[in-house]
Coordinates of C-alpha atoms (C1' of nucleotides) in Angstrom, one line a residue:
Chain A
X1 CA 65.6 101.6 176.0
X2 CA 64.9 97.9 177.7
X3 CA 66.8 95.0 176.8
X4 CA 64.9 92.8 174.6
X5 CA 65.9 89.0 174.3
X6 CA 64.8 85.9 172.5
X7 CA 63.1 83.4 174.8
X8 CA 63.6 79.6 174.4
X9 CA 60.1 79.3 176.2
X10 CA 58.1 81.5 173.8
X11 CA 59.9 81.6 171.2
X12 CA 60.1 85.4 170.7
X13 CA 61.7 88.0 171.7
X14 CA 60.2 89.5 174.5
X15 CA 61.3 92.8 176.9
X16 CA 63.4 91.7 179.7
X17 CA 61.8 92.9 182.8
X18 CA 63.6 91.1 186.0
X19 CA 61.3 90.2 188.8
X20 CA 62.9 92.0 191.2
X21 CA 65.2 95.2 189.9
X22 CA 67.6 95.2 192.8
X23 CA 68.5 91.8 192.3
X24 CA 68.6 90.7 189.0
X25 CA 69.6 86.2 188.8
X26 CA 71.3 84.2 185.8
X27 CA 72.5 81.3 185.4
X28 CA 74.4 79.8 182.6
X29 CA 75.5 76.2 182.4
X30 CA 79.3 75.9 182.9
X31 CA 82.1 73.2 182.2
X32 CA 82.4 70.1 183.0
X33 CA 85.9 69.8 183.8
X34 CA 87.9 67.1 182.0
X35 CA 89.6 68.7 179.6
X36 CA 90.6 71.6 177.8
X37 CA 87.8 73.8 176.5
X38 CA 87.1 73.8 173.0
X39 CA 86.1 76.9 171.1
X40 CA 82.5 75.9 170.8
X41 CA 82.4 76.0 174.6
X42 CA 84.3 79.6 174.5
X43 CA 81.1 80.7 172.7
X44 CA 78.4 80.4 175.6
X45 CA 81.1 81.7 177.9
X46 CA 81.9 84.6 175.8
X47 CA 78.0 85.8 174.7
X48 CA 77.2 85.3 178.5
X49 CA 79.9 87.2 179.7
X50 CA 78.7 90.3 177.2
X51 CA 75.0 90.0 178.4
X52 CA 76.4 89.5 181.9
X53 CA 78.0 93.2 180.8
X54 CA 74.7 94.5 179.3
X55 CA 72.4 94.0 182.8
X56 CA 75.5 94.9 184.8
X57 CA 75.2 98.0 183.2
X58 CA 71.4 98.2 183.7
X59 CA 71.0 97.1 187.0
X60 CA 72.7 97.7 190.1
X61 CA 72.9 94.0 191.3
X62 CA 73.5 91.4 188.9
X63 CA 73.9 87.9 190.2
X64 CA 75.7 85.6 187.9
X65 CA 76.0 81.9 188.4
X66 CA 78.4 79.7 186.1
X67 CA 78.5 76.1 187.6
X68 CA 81.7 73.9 187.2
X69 CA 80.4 70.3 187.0
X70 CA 83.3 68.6 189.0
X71 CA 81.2 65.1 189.3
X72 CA 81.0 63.4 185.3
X73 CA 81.3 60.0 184.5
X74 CA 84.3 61.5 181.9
X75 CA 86.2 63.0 184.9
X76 CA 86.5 59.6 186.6
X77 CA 87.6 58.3 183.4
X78 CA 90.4 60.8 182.8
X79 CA 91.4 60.6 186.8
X80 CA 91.5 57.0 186.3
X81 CA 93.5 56.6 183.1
X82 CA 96.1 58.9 185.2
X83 CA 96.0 57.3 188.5
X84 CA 94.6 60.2 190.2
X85 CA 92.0 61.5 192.3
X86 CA 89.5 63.2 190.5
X87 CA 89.9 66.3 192.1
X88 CA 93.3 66.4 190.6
X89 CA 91.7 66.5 186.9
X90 CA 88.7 69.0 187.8
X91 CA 91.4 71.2 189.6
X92 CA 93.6 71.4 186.4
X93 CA 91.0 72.0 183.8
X94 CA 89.2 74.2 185.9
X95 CA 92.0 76.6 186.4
X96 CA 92.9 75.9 182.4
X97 CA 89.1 77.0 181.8
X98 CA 89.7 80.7 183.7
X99 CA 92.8 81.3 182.2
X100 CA 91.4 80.5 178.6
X101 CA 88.2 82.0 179.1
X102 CA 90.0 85.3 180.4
X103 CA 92.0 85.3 177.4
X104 CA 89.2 86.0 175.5
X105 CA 87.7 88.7 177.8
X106 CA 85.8 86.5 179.9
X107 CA 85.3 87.7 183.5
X108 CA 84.7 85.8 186.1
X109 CA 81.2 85.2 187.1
X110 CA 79.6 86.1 190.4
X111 CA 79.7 83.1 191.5
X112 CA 81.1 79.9 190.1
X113 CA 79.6 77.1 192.2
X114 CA 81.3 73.3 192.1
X115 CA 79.0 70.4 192.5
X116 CA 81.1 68.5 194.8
X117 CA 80.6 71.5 197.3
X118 CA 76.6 71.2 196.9
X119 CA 75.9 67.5 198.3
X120 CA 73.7 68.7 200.9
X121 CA 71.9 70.5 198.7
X122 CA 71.7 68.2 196.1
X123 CA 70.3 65.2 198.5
X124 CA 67.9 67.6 200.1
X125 CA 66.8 68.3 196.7
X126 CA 66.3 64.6 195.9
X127 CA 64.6 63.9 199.3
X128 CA 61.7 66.4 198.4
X129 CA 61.0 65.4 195.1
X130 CA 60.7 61.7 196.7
X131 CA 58.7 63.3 199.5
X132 CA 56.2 64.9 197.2
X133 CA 55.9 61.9 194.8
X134 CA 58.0 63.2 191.6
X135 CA 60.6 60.5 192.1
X136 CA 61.0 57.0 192.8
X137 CA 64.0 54.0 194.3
X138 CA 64.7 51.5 191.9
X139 CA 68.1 49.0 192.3
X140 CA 69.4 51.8 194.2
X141 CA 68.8 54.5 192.1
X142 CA 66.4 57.7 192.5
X143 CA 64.7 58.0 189.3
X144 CA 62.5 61.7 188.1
X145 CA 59.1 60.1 187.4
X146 CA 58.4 62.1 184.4
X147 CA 54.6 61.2 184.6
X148 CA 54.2 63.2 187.6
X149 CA 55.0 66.0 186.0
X150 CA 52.3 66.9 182.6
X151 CA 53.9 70.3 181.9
X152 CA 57.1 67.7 180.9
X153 CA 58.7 68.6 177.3
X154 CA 57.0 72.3 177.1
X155 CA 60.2 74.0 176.9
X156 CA 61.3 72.2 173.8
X157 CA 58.0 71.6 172.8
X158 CA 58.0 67.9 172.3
X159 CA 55.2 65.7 173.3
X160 CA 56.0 62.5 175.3
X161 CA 54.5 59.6 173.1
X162 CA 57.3 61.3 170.5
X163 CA 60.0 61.1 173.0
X164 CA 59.7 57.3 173.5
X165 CA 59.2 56.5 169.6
X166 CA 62.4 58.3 168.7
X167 CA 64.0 57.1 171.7
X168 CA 67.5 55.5 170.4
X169 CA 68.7 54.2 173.6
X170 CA 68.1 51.1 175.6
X171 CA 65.7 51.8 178.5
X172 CA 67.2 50.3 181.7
X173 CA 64.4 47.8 183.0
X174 CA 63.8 49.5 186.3
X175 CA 62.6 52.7 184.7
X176 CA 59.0 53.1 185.3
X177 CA 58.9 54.9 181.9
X178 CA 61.5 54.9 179.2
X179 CA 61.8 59.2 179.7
X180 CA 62.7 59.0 183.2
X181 CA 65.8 60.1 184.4
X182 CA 68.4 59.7 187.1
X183 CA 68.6 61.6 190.4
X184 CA 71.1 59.9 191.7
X185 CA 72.8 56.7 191.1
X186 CA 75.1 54.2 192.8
X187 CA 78.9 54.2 192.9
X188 CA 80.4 51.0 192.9
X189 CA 83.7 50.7 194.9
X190 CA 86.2 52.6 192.3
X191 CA 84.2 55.2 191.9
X192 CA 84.0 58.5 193.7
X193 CA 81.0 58.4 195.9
X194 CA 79.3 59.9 198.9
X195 CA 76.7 58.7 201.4
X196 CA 73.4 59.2 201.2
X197 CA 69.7 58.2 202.2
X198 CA 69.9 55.5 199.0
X199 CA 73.7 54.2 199.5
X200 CA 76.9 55.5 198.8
X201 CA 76.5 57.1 195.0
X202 CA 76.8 60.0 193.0
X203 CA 74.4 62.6 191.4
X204 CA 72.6 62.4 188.0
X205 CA 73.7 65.2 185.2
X206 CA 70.6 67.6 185.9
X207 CA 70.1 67.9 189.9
X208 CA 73.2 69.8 190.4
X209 CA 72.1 72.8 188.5
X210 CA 68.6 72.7 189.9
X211 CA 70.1 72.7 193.5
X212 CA 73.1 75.1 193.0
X213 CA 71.0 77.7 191.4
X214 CA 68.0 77.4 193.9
X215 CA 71.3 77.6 196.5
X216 CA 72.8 80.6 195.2
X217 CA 69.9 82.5 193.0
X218 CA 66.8 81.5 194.5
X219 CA 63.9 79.7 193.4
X220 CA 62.9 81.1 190.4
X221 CA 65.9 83.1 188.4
X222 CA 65.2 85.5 185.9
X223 CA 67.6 84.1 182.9
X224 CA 68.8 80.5 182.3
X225 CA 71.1 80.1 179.5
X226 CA 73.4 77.6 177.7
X227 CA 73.9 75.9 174.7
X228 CA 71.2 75.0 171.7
X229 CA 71.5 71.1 172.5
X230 CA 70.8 71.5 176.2
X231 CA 67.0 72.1 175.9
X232 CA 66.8 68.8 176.0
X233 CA 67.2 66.9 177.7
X234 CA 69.2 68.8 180.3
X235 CA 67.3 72.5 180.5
X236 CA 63.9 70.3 180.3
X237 CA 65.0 68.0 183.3
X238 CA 66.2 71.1 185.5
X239 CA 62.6 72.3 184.8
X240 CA 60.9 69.8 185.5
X241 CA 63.0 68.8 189.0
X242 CA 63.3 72.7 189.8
X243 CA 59.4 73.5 190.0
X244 CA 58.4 70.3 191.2
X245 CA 60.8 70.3 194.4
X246 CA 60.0 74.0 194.9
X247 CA 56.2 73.7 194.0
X248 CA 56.4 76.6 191.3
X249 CA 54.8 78.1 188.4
X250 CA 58.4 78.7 187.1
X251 CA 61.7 77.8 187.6
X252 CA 63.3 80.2 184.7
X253 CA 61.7 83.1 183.4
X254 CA 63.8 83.6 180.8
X255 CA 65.9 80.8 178.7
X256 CA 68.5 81.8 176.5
X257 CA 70.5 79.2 174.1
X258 CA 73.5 80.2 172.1
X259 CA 73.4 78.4 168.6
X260 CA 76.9 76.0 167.7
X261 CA 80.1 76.8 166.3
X262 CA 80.7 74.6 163.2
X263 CA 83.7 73.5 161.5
X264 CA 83.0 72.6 158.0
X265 CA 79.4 73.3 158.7
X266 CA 79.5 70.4 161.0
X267 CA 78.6 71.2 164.7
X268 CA 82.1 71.4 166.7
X269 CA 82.0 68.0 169.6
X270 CA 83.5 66.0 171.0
X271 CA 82.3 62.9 169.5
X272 CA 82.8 64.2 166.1
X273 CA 86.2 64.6 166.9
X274 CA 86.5 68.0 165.3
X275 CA 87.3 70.3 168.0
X276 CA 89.5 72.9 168.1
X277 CA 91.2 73.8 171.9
X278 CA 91.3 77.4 172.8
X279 CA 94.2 76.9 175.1
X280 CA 95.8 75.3 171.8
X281 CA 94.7 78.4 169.0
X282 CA 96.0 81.0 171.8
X283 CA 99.1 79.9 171.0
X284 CA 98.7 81.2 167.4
X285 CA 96.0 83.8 167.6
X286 CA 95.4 87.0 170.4
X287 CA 92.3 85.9 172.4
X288 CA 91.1 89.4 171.2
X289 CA 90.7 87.9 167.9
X290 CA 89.4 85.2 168.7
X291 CA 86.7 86.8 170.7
X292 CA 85.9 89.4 167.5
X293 CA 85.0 86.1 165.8
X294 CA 82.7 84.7 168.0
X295 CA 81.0 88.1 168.3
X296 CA 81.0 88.3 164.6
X297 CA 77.6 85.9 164.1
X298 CA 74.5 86.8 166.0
X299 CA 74.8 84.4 168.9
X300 CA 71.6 81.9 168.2
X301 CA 72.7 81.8 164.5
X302 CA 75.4 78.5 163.9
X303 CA 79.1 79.7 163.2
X304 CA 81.6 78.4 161.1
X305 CA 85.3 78.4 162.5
X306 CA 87.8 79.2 160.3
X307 CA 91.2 80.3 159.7
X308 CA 90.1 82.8 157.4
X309 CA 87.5 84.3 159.7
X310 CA 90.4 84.6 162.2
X311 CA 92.6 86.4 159.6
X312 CA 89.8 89.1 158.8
X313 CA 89.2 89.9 162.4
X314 CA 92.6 90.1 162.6
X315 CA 92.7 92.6 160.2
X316 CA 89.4 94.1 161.3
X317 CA 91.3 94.7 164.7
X318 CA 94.6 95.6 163.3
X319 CA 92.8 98.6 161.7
X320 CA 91.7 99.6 164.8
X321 CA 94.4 99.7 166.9
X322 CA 95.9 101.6 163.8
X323 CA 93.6 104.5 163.9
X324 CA 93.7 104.2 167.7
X325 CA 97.5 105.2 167.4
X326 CA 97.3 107.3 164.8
X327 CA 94.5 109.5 166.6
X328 CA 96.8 110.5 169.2
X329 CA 97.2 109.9 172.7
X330 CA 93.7 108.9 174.6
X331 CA 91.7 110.4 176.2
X332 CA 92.1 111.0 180.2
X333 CA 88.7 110.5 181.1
X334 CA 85.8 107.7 179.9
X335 CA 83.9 108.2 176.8
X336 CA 80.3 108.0 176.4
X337 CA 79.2 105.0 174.7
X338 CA 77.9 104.7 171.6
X339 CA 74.0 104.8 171.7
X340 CA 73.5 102.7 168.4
X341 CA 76.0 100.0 169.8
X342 CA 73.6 99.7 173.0
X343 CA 70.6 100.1 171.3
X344 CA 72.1 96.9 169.0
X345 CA 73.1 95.2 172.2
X346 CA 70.0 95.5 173.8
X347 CA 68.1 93.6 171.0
X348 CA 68.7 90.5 171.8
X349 CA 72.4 91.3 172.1
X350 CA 73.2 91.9 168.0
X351 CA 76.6 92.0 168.3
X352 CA 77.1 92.3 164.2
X353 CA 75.4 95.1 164.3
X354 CA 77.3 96.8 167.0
X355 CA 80.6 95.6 165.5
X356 CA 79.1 97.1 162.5
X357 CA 78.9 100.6 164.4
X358 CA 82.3 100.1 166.1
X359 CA 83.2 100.0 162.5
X360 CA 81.9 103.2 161.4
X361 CA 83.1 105.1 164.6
X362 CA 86.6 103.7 163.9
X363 CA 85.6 105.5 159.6
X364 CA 84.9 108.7 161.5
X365 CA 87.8 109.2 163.8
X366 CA 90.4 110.2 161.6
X367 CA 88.6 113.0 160.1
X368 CA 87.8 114.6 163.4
X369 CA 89.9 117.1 164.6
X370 CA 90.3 118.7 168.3
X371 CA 87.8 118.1 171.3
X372 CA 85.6 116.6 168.7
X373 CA 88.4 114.2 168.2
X374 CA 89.1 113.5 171.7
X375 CA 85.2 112.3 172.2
X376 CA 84.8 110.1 169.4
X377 CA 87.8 108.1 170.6
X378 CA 86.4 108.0 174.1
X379 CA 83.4 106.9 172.7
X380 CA 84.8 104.6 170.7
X381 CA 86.9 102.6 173.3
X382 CA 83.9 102.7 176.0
X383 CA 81.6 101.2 173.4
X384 CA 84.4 98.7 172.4
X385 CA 84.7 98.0 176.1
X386 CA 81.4 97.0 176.2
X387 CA 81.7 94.5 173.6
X388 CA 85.1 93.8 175.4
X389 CA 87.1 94.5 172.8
X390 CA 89.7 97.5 172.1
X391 CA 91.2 97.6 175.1
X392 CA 94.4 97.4 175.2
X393 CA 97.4 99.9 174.1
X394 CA 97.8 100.0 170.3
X395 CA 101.3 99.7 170.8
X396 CA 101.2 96.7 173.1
X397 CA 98.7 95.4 170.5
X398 CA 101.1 95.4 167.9
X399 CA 104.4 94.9 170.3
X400 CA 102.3 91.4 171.5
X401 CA 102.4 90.1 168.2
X402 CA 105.7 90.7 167.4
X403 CA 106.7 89.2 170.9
X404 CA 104.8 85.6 170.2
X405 CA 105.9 85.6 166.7
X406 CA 109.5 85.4 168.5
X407 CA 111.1 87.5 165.6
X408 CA 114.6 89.6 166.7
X409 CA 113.3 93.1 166.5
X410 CA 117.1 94.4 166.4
X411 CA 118.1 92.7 163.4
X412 CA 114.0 94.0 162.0
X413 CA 115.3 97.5 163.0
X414 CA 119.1 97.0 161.2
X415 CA 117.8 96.3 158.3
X416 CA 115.2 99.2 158.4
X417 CA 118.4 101.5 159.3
X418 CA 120.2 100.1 156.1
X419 CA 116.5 100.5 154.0
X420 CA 116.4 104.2 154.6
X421 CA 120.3 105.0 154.2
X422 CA 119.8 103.3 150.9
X423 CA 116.4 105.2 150.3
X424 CA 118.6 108.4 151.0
X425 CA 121.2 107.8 148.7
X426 CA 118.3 106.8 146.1
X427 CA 119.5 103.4 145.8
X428 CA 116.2 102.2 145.8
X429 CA 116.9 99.1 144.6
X430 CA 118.8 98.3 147.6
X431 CA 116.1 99.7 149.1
X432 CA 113.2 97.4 148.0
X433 CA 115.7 94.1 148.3
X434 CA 115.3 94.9 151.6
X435 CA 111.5 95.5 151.8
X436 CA 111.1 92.2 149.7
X437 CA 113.5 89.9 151.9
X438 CA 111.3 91.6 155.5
X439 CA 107.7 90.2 153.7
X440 CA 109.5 87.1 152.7
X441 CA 109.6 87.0 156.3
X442 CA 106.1 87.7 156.9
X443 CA 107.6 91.4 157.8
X444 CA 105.5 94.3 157.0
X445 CA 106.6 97.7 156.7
X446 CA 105.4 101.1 156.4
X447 CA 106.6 104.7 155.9
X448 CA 105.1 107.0 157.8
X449 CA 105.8 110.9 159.0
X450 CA 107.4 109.7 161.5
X451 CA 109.7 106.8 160.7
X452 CA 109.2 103.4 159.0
X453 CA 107.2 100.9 161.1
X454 CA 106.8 97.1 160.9
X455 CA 104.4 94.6 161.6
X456 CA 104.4 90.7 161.8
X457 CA 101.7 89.9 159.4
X458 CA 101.7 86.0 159.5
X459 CA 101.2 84.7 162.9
Chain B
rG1 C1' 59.6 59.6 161.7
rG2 C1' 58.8 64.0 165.4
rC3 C1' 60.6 68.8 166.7
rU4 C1' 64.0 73.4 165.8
rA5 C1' 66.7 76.8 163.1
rG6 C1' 68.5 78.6 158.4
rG7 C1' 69.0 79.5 152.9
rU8 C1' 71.4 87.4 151.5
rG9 C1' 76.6 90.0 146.9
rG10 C1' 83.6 86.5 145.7
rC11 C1' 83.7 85.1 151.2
rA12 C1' 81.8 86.2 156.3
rG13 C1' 77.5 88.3 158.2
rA14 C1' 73.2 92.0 159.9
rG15 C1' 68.7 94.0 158.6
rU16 C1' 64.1 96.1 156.5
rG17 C1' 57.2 96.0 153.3
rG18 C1' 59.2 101.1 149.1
rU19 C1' 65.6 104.6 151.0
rU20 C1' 73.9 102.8 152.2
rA21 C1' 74.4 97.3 156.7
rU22 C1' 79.3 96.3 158.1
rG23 C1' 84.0 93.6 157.6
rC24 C1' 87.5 91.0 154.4
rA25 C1' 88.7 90.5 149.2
rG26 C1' 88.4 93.1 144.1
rC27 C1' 88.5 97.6 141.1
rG28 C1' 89.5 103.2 140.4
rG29 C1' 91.6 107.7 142.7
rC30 C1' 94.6 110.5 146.4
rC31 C1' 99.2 109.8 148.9
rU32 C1' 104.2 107.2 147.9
rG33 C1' 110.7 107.1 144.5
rC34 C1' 107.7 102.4 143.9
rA35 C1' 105.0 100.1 147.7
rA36 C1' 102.5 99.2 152.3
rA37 C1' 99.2 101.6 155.6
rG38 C1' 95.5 105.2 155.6
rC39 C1' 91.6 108.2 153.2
rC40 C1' 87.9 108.8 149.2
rG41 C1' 84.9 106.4 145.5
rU42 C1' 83.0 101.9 143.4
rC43 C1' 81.0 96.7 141.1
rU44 C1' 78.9 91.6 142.4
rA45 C1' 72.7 90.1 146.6
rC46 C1' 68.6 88.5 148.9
rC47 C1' 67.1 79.4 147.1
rU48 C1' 62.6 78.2 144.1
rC49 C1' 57.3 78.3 142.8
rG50 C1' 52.7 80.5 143.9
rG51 C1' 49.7 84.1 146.9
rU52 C1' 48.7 88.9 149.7
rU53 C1' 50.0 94.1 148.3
rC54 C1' 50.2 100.1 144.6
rG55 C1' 54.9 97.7 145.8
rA56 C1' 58.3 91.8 148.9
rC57 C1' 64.6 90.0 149.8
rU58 C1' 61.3 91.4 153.9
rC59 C1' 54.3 88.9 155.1
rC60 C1' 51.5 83.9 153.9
rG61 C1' 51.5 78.9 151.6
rG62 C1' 53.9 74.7 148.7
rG63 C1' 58.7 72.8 147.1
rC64 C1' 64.0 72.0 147.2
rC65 C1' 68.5 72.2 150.1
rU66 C1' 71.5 72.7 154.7
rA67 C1' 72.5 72.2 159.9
rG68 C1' 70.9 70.8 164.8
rC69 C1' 68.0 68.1 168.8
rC70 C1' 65.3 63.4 169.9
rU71 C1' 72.1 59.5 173.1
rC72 C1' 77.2 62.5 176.2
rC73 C1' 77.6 67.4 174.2
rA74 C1' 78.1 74.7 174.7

RNA sequence: GGCUAGGUGGCAGAGUGGUUAUGCAGCGGCCUGCAAAGCCGUCUACCUCGGUUCGACUCCGGGCCUAGCCUCCA
């Protein structure tokens, strides 16, 4: 089976057939580092990672890109309201972005180039778009000219005239039309600056992921993804900048967007003020968890955050790890995977189906028996793995919880001693006083073969 | 106004022209001193109006509703 995706650019699914099989390219659209990342940022990171996963497992040389934009108006902003420099910001929330992100499963891409480390390349860039007549100077900026370009708009399919009559912005006077945007643009003295043909400025939004993936990936990359609201403008600037400097039919073969994560239906941002941190809810919920959520929706569909969602993957996952212990003691050597879960994958990366099949092989365990046994929970753990999820030790799983919940686990197991003298000596009343003051607690217990265990139930 | 996605059972969420999604919750059973957990079984669906078809939740058209982009945004 081939590995089908959805395509921003023809809006269908299409095979996925990279232009060269030894070296398969794809870039996603990383962080801009100012702050902590939200969770509707974890979702890109996360569905990349897992289709990062898919053509690793495909190909023999994947080459992932995940830029850290370390050059933003808001990172001056922040390094200003501190009194630092703004490498101090992008530092901190860049490492705060790994850390989170690995929480959840996230590996590390391939690469992960920084635009401050990419000025040459970005002012190269700039020069040959000015040298082949695709930009302009104005007041000392470098300005895309739009109208050199008549393939402009085709990736998100609007026509120009539109553009301007819906425009709600004011068009700065030196534009030579309202849709053109900025290459690079002076720094006054405050600002963070560096020298170049046009005076000591900075880069627009778009060049830097034009230049670093033409840097790292070449000049045409087989997949492009991000998030739903960068089609446009941003995805349709790198287009047009991308195959104008370069003089090709295509910049990205392939463009991927991941649809929003909504709280109260509402589209998680910034500006709406209704974001929720990562590095804050992994305080409160296993990044596991919160990772079974996001894969919960098919990525282009919108999903709603919410507590409850987290409680039933919670669940979802506790059951898991249940049957994982209760099936006995792993395997020694790697299962197969799943064939439905790759076959799900592998269409345009349906990750409620496979969790749907992770489900069923989790049904089937416990009424296997033996070697059959032994291969349904290798199979089940590889196939989790490939989703990223399952991987830990079921008793860590459950020993994590209790550990964050920051409950005494000798007083827990005292009180358990007491419970089953008084279960003994048929005192069962005793007995369930005990059992009733432990859930007060959020304490679960359990009676099983072999001895009573417990559980934290609310985080 | 232009352009995009969607509207599925109590909730979340896949999918298909005629056959069980799955999870959580509910209900019944097994198990248990009683529970919990687990296992087995089970009830609630496909926005609306037309059309195509032997047959549509699934295809086509109209309508209603929701979200998003057109401004920084994953």
């Amino acid at each position: 089976m081939s590995i089908r995706l959805y395509n921003t650019l023809t809006r269908q699914k299409e095979t996925f057939k990279p232009a060269d099989p030894q070296r398969v390219t794809m870039y996603a659209c990383g962080p801009t580092v100012y702050n902590y990342a939200h969770i509707g940022n974890a979702r890109p990171a996360v569905i990349f990672d897992l289709l990062y996963r898919l053509l690793a497992s495909k190909f023999p040389n994947v080459i992932y890109a995940r830029n850290i934009t370390d050059v933003d108006d808001k990172i001056n902003q922040a390094a200003a309201d501190e009194g630092v420099s703004i490498d101090v910001i992008s530092s901190r929330f860049t490492r705060a972005y790994r850390e989170d992100m690995g929480a959840l499963g996230v590996g590390r891409p391939t690469v992960e180039p920084e635009a401050t480390a990419h000025m040459k390349q970005i002012i190269e860039m700039i020069q040959r778009l000015l040298e082949k007549g695709h930009a302009y100077e104005a007041e000392n900026h470098v300005l895309f000219d739009v109208a050199s370009f008549p393939e402009y708009g085709g990736l998100s399919r609007r026509e120009r005239r539109e553009m301007i009559a819906g425009a709600r912005v004011e068009v700065a006077p030196y534009k030579r039309n309202p849709e053109d945007f900025v290459l690079w643009k002076p720094s006054g003295d405050d600002d963070p600056g560096w020298d170049s043909p046009w005076g000591r400025g900075r880069p627009g939004w778009h060049i830097e992921c034009s230049a670093m993936s033409a840097a790292h990936l070449g000049e045409v990359i087989d997949i492009h993804a991000g998030g739903q609201d960068l089609v446009f403008p941003h995805h349709e600037n790198e287009i047009a900048q991308s195959r104008c400097a370069h003089g090709r039919e295509t910049f990205a073969r392939f463009w991927i967007h991941n649809g929003f994560v909504t709280v109260d239906k509402r589209k998680m941002s910034k500006s709406l003020g209704n974001t929720l941190i990562v590095h804050e809810l992994l305080k409160k919920w296993p990044g596991e968890v919160m990772r079974y959520v996001l894969l919960s929706a098919h990525y282009r569909q919108p999903l709603d955050w919410s507590e409850s969602a987290l409680e039933q993957a919670r669940k979802t996952l506790d059951r898991m790890y249940a049957t994982l212990r209760d099936a006995g003691p792993a395997p020694d050597t790697a299962g197969d995977l799943d064939p439905a879960i790759v076959e799900a994958l592998e269409d345009d990366i349906n990750t409620p189906t496979a969790l749907a099949h992770l489900n069923r092989l989790t049904r089937e365990l416990p009424n296997l028996e033996g070697n059959e046994r032994q291969e349904a929970m290798g199979r089940l753990v590889a196939s989790a793995g490939l989703l990223g999820l399952l991987q830990e030790d079921p008793a860590v799983w459950f020993r994590g919880r209790q550990e964050a919940s920051g409950i005494d686990s000798e007083k827990i197991q005292a009180l358990l001693e007491q419970r089953s003298r008084a279960r003994k000596d048929k005192d069962f009343a005793t007995a369930d006083r005990i059992r009733d003051e432990l859930i007060d607690q959020g304490i679960e217990i359990e009676d099983s073969p072999e001895g009573t265990r417990w559980k934290v139930i609310s985080a």
